[in-house]
Amino acid sequence: MNKPAPRGTDAETIRAEILEKLAYSIGKDPAVAKRHDWLNATVLALRDRIIDRWMESTRRAYQTKSKRVYYLSLEFLIGRLMRDALRNLQLNDAFTKALQALNVDIDLIEALEPDAALGNGGLGRLAACFMESMASLDIPAYGYGIRYNHGLFRQKIIDGWQIELPENWLEHGNRWEFPRREAAYEIGFGGQVVPGLETGNKQQRRWKPGEKLLASACDTPMVGWRGKRVNTLRLWTARAVDPIRLDAFNSGDYGAALAESNKAEIITRVLYPADSTPAGQELRLRQEYFFTSASLQDLIRRHVQQYDEVRSLADKVAIQLNDTHPAIAVAELMRILVDNHALDWDEAWSITKDCIGYTNHTLLPEALESWPVHLFEHVLPRHMQIVYQINAKLIAEAQKRPGCTSEFLASVSLIDEHNGRRVRMGQLAFAGSHSINGVSALHTSLMKQSVFRDLNALYPGRINNKTNGITPRRWLLGVNPQLATLLTDSIGPAVLDDAANLVKATSFAKDAGFKARFSTIKRHNKAELSNLIAARMGLKVDPSAMFDVQVKRIHEYKRQLLNILETIALYNSMRAHPDRPWVPRVKIFAGKAAASYAQAKLIIKLANDVGAVVNNDPDIRDLLKVVFIPNYNVSLAEVIVPAADLSEQISTAGMEASGTGNMKFALNGAMTIGTLDGANIEIMEHVGRDNIVIFGMTTEEVEQKRREGHDPRAVIEASVDLKGVLDALASGVFSPDDANRYRPIIDSLYNGDWFMVAADFDAYAKAQREVDAIWRQTGDWTEKTILNTVNMGWFSSDRTIREYARDIWNVPVA
């Protein structure tokens, strides 16, 4: 096969190609081209260089008959791709110079690239980091997800309230994607199960769906470090088998004419449609089955095309379920193997388990997903039969266990009989996987003790830990290039290829010259964020103040409320004691609340109301500012993360599975204030107990308090500061137009305090004063933050993926 000649990487060749793309692909003369035209032309010129490597990577996987990894995730928060690809191909300087020769500023056109609205938070960003690391480690892999038209939502803040608007990231097309019309699969819903062909002395089942639609693929290349490999992110879009009923259209019934098309397209419109209604629940289930079925059909088609049979599937295929959303893969793979390929049940079950691994990301019951049996049976009748059959065999195994009780059987069953009969998707994923991993040491330990305690007893050895990681290419070299340069100047360029080399810079924590450059870089990054806040919020903040940051999904267990309440207490103290040497702080919040999560949306309103009061108090001046930056996404994180001084990782102990924001902030030289939760524990072990500020109850203490009875009213009454804060909230100090606005928050603390906000308040306030004391000793603060950066190499997603490859997927790593 003839290969195209390698494309030039010098600035002049690239300049000529950008002009060619501008003329012949965009149809614009340079004299009239706008910034978005230059962006599209640049992406197309860059894309050509990626395609050459992409095709070579694909050919190599076929030629070597490599085992492939298939990563199924409902979210892929990939952010902007142009800089990522330029960086990983070492083409950033050449493209910058080429555009400069055309009088185009690469920073200005890059800012026009939309963030791909394919995720919400840590789950999706982790999937994106993993895709980059798999390519960087030369592992043949596909990511499978959904091509959402509007993603989650675009957040706007109006009068302090979150307003959800459509995220129109595809409004002007997507130059990175390649539609694959040949990769289209029928997806069925509803209908009935009828007898099929007889094979041997058993009769096959045949599912006759009552409704069908098509899943069509769009591929995006995922570029690894130094272009070692380019893998594929394959996203599915839904369309009707018959897009329009012409008979209805011609009779004037236009709604009926397009009804099937609209019904199909709804599936890929929005990430996480609200499931507070029966229709919303059904849409969520249909969405999850849609992308899982399409992905399994696609990977089996690829395997059969190369090997002509399915019995070797587990030798050549590793399927990783990123959380519980794709758990239906267990039943769907069984259906395909048994019904479509006529394998007997036991052989199909062995192949299914050997292929599938399941990553659990949460211990929260609502995130483990369960579906009412009647809904599941209505939408997926054949899969309901398969789930019952899996469950029957599981129960039979459990009954052989010595001392088996009815309680044990109820605990391991795939059907929850106590809450209106529901299919437990986490249990299904566990039963059908050879590996079940947690994402931090604490989380994995808690999995064994709580949600999967009895399944772990029934199937010991399946649960293992794979602590999350982040790609240092984006989250150090990309977001903080000056810091990356300082590190390479100090310890050499090998740190760019292996983040484990960061530790070699440990001795520089006491080097005066290194510390000065480190501090200058941090100040520069803070000035950049200050400019962004001024431009977007109309608020001036002082880069010399401590930037105290909590940016993440808004949820009660993440305890943004604890941070806001302590901010009010600090504000009260500043007003009462203006003579004290207060450390100036800028409190920075960002994050989205689920559209139907009223309490989380009220917390956002509180943050904005507090900011409105504090930021306009002339007595406080620049001692304290409170900022809530709207529409948190990857691109915003890339500005905030390198500018943070203090990283707030303050979840209720035992409730955060891992966190990856904690890793990004520490890598970029922020001090962490946090609880002993998630990966905070492992971060503490690596950076040193003296270089992190830990407070609050442990997981065991939280469980004990809940078990023995927690009296939050007594705790509040005993805390002068917290009582004063809640009294101020109740009297309308921060809501003069509605004194009762925050009654739901106040009541939740006095009458339950499930997330231990009141219980941990005094310890948190004390820890914040400890932070103040360290900040005042500038040399000590800089040394400690340097020690955070240089000890974060272990948290590279390359390390995590190596562990998956070795322990779960059984694939070689470069």
PDB file of C-alpha atoms in Angstrom, residues 395 398-399 401 403-413 415 417-418 424 454:
ATOM      1  CA  ILE A 395     -28.681 -16.867  43.698  1.00  0.00           C
ATOM      2  CA  ALA A 398     -24.974 -17.902  46.787  1.00  0.00           C
ATOM      3  CA  GLN A 399     -27.188 -20.621  48.267  1.00  0.00           C
ATOM      4  CA  ARG A 401     -22.318 -20.732  50.434  1.00  0.00           C
ATOM      5  CA  GLY A 403     -24.331 -20.017  56.369  1.00  0.00           C
ATOM      6  CA  CYS A 404     -26.254 -18.361  53.549  1.00  0.00           C
ATOM      7  CA  THR A 405     -29.190 -16.342  54.869  1.00  0.00           C
ATOM      8  CA  SER A 406     -32.193 -14.718  53.273  1.00  0.00           C
ATOM      9  CA  GLU A 407     -30.616 -11.345  54.066  1.00  0.00           C
ATOM     10  CA  PHE A 408     -27.466 -12.337  52.181  1.00  0.00           C
ATOM     11  CA  LEU A 409     -29.509 -13.455  49.165  1.00  0.00           C
ATOM     12  CA  ALA A 410     -31.477 -10.209  49.184  1.00  0.00           C
ATOM     13  CA  SER A 411     -28.218  -8.235  49.338  1.00  0.00           C
ATOM     14  CA  VAL A 412     -26.546  -9.931  46.356  1.00  0.00           C
ATOM     15  CA  SER A 413     -29.656 -10.209  44.194  1.00  0.00           C
ATOM     16  CA  ILE A 415     -33.406  -7.357  41.857  1.00  0.00           C
ATOM     17  CA  GLU A 417     -37.415  -6.402  46.229  1.00  0.00           C
ATOM     18  CA  HIS A 418     -37.716  -3.746  48.942  1.00  0.00           C
ATOM     19  CA  ARG A 424     -29.747  -2.930  40.375  1.00  0.00           C
ATOM     20  CA  ASP A 454     -21.758  -9.329  50.162  1.00  0.00           C
TER      21      ASP A 454
END
